[in-house]
PDB file of C-alpha atoms in Angstrom:
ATOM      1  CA  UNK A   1      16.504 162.731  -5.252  1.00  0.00           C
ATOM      2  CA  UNK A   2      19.835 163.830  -4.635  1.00  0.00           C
ATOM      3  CA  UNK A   3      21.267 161.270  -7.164  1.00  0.00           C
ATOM      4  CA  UNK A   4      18.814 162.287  -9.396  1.00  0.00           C
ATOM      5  CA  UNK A   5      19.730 166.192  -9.194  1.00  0.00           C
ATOM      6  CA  UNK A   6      23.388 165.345  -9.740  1.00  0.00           C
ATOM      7  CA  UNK A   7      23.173 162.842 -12.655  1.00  0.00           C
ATOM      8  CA  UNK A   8      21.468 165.809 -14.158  1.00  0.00           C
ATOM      9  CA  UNK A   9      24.111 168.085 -13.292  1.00  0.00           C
ATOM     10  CA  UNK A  10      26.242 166.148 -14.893  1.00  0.00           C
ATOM     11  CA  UNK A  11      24.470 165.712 -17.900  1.00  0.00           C
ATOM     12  CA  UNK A  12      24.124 169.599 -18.055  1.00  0.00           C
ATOM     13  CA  UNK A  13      27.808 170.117 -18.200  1.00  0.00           C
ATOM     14  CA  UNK A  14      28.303 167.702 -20.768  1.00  0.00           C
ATOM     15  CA  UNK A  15      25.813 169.312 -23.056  1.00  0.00           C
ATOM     16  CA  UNK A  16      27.382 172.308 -22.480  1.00  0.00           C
ATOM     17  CA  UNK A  17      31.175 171.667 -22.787  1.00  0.00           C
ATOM     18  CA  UNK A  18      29.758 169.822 -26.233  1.00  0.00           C
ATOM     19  CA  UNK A  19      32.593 169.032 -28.386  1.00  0.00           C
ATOM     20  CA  UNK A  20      35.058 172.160 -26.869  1.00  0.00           C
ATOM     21  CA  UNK A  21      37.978 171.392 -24.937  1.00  0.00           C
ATOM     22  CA  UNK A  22      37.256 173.743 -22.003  1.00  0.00           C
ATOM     23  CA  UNK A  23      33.432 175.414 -21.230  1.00  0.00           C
ATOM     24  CA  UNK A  24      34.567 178.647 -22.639  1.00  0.00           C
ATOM     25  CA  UNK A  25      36.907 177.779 -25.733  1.00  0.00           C
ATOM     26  CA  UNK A  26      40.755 176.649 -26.377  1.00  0.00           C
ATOM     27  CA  UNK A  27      42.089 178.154 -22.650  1.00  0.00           C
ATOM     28  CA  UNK A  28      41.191 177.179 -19.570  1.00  0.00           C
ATOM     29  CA  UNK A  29      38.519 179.734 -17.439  1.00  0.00           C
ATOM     30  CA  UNK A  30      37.733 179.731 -13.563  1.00  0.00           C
ATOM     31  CA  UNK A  31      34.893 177.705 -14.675  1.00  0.00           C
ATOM     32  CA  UNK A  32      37.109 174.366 -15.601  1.00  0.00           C
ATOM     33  CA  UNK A  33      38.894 174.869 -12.552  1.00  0.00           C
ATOM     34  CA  UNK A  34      35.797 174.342 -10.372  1.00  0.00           C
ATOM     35  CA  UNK A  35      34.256 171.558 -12.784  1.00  0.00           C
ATOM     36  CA  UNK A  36      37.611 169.425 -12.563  1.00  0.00           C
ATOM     37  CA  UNK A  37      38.052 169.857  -9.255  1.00  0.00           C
ATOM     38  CA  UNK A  38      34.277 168.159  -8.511  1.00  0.00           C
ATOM     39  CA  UNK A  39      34.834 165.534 -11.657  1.00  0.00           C
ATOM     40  CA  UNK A  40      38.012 164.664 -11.018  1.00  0.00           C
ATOM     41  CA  UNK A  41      37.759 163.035  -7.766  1.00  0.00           C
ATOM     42  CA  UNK A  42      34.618 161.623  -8.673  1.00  0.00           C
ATOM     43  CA  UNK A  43      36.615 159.629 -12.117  1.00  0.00           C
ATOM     44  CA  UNK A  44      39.003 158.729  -9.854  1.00  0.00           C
ATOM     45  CA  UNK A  45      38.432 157.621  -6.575  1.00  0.00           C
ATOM     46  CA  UNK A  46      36.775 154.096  -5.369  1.00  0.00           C
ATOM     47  CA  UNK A  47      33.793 154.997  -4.188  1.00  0.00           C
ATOM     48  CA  UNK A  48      31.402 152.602  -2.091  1.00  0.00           C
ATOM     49  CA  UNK A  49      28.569 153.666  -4.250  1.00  0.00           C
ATOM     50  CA  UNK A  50      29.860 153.910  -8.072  1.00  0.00           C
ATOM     51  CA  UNK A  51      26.424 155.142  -9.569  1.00  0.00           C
ATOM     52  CA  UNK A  52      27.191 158.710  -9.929  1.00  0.00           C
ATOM     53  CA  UNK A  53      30.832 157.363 -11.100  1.00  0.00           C
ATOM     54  CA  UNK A  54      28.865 155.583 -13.994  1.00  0.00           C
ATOM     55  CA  UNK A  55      26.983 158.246 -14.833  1.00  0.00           C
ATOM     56  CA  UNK A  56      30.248 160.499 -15.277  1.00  0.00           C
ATOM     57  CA  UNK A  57      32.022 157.568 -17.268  1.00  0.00           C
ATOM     58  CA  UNK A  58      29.166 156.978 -19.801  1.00  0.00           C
ATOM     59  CA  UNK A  59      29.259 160.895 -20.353  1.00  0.00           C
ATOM     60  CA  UNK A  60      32.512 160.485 -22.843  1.00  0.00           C
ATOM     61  CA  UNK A  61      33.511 163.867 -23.655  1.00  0.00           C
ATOM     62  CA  UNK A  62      33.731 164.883 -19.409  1.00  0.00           C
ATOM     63  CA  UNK A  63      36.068 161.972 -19.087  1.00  0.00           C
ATOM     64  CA  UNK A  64      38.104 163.460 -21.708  1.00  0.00           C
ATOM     65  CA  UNK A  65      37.954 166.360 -20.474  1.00  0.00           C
ATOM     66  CA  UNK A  66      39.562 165.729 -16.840  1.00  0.00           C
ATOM     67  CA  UNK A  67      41.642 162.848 -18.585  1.00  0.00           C
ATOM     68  CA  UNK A  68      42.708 166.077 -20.867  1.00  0.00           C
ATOM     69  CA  UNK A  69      43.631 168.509 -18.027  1.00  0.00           C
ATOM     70  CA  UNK A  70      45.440 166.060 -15.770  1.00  0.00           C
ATOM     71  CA  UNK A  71      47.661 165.294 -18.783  1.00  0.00           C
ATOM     72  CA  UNK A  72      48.625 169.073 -19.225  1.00  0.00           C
ATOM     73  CA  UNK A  73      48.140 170.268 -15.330  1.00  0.00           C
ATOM     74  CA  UNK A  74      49.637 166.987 -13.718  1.00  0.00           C
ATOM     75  CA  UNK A  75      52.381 165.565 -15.825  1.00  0.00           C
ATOM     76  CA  UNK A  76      53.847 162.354 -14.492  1.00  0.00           C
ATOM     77  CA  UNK A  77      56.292 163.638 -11.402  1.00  0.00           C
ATOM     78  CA  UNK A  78      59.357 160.685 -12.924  1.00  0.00           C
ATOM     79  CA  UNK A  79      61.452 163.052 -14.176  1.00  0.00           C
ATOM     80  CA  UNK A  80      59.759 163.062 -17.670  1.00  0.00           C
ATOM     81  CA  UNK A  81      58.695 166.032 -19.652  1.00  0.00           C
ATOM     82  CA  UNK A  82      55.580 163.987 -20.927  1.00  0.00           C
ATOM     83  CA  UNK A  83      52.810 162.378 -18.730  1.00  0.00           C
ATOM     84  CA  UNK A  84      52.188 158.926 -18.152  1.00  0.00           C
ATOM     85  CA  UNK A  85      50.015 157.026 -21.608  1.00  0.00           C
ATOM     86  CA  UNK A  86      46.591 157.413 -20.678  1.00  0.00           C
ATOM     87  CA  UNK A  87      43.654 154.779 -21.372  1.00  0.00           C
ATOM     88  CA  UNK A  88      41.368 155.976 -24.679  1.00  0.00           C
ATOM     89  CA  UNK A  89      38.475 155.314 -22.740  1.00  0.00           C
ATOM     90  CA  UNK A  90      37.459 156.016 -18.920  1.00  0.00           C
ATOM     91  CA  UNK A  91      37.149 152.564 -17.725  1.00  0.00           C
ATOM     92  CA  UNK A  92      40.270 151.464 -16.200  1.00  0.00           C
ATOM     93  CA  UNK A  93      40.533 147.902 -14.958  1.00  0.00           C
ATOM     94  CA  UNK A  94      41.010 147.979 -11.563  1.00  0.00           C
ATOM     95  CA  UNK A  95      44.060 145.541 -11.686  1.00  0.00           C
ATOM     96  CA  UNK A  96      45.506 148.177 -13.214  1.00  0.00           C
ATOM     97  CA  UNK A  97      45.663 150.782 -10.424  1.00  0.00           C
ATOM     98  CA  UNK A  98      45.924 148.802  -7.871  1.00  0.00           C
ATOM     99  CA  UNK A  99      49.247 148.653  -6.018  1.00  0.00           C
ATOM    100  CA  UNK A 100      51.728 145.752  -7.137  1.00  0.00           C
ATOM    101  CA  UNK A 101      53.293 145.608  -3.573  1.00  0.00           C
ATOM    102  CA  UNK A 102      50.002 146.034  -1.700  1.00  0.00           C
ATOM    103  CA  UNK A 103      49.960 142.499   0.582  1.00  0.00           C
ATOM    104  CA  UNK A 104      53.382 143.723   1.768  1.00  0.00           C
ATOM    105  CA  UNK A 105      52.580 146.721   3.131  1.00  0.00           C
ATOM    106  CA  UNK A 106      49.412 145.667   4.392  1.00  0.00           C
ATOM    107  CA  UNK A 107      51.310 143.091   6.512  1.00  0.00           C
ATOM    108  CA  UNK A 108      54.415 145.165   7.107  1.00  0.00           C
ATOM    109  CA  UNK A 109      51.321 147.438   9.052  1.00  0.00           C
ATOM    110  CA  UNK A 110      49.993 144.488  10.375  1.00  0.00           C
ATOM    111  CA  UNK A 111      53.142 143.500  12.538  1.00  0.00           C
ATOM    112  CA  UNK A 112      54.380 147.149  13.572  1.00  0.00           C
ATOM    113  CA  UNK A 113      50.791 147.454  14.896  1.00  0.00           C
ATOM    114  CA  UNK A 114      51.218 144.303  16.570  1.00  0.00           C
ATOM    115  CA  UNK A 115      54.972 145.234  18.054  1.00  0.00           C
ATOM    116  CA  UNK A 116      53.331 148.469  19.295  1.00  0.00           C
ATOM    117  CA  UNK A 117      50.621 146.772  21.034  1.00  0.00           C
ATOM    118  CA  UNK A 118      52.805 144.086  22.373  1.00  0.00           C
ATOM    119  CA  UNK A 119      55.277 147.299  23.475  1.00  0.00           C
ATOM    120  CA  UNK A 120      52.990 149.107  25.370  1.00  0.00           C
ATOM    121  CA  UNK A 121      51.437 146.199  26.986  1.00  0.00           C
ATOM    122  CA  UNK A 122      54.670 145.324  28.008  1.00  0.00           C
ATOM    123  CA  UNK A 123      55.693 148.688  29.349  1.00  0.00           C
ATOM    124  CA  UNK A 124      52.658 149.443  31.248  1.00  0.00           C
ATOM    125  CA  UNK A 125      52.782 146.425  32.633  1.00  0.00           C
ATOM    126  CA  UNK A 126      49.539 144.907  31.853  1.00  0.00           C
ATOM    127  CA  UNK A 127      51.718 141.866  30.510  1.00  0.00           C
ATOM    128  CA  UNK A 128      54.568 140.547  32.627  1.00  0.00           C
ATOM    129  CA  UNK A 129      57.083 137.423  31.672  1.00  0.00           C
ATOM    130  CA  UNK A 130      58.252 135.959  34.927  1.00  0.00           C
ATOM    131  CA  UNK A 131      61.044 133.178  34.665  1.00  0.00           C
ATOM    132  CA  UNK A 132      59.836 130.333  36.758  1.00  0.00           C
ATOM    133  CA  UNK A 133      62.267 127.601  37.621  1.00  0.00           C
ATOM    134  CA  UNK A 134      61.694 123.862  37.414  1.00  0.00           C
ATOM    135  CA  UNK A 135      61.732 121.412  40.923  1.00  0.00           C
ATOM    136  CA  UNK A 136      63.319 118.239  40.598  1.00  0.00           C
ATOM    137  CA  UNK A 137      61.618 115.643  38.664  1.00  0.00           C
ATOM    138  CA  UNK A 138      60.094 118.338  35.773  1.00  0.00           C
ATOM    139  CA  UNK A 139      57.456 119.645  39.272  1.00  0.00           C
ATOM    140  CA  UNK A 140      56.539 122.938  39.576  1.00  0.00           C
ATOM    141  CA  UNK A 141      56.953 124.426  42.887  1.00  0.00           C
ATOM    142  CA  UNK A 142      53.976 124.746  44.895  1.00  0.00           C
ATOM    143  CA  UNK A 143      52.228 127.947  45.668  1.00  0.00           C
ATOM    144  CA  UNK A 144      51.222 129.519  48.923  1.00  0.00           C
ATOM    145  CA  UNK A 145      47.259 129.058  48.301  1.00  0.00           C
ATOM    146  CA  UNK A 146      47.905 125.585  47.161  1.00  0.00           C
ATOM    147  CA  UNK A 147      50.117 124.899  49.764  1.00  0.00           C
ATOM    148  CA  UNK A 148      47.140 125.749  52.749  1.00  0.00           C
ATOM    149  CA  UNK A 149      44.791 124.027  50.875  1.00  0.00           C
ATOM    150  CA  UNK A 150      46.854 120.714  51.255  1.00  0.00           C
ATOM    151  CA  UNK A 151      47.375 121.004  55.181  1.00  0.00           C
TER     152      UNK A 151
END
């Protein structure tokens, strides 16, 4: 049901932005503020369950819309006056977006995780290295419980 109330939600503010660029004309009200701050997220992020995200992506002129406002709120931060190209349409590939160096900083995580761990086990002594020396002919010396159980 809740789906169901917010696919119409959406549907609602598409009819009523219609063909405009914001809901109440050429500038921007407190109104599109709101609106892109609920669509925008909801265009942009991955979301475990993308049926609401499909619902906003078929709608063509909301897409527009937030694809419209980040270009003129949000330009592109690389010391360019004009914002990145956006897509014409709303369905980005995923390849696209995600992150070219991505396995490297997921294992880059991976092993200061694992030098932390090894660190505090190491410091709190849960895991000890003891040097052990060798006996003559590659034998271990014997210990004092093995050394009973022999007599």
């Amino acid at each position: 049901q809740l789906y169901r109330e917010a696919r119409e939600c959406l549907t609602l503010l598409s009819q009523r932005l219609g063909s405009q660029k914001f809901f109440f004309g050429d500038s921007p009200a407190s109104l599109d503020a709101l609106v892109f701050s609920r669509l925008a997220p909801l265009l942009k992020a991955k979301l475990p369950n993308g049926k609401l995200q499909q619902h906003l992506k078929s709608l063509q002129n909301l897409c527009n819309y937030c694809t419209s406002i980040l270009s003129l709120y949000f330009p592109w931060d690389g010391g360019e006056s004009h914002p990145p190209p956006q897509p014409a349409t709303c369905t980005d590939s995923s390849e696209a977006e995600e992150d070219p160096h991505k396995r490297r900083k997921q294992l880059l995580s991976v092993l200061v995780g694992l030098a932390a761990m090894l660190g505090y086990a190491f410091l709190s002594g849960i895991v000890s290295i003891q040097r052990g020396s060798v006996g003559p002919a590659g034998r271990q010396p014997i210990a004092m419980e093995e050394e009973e159980e022999e007599e």
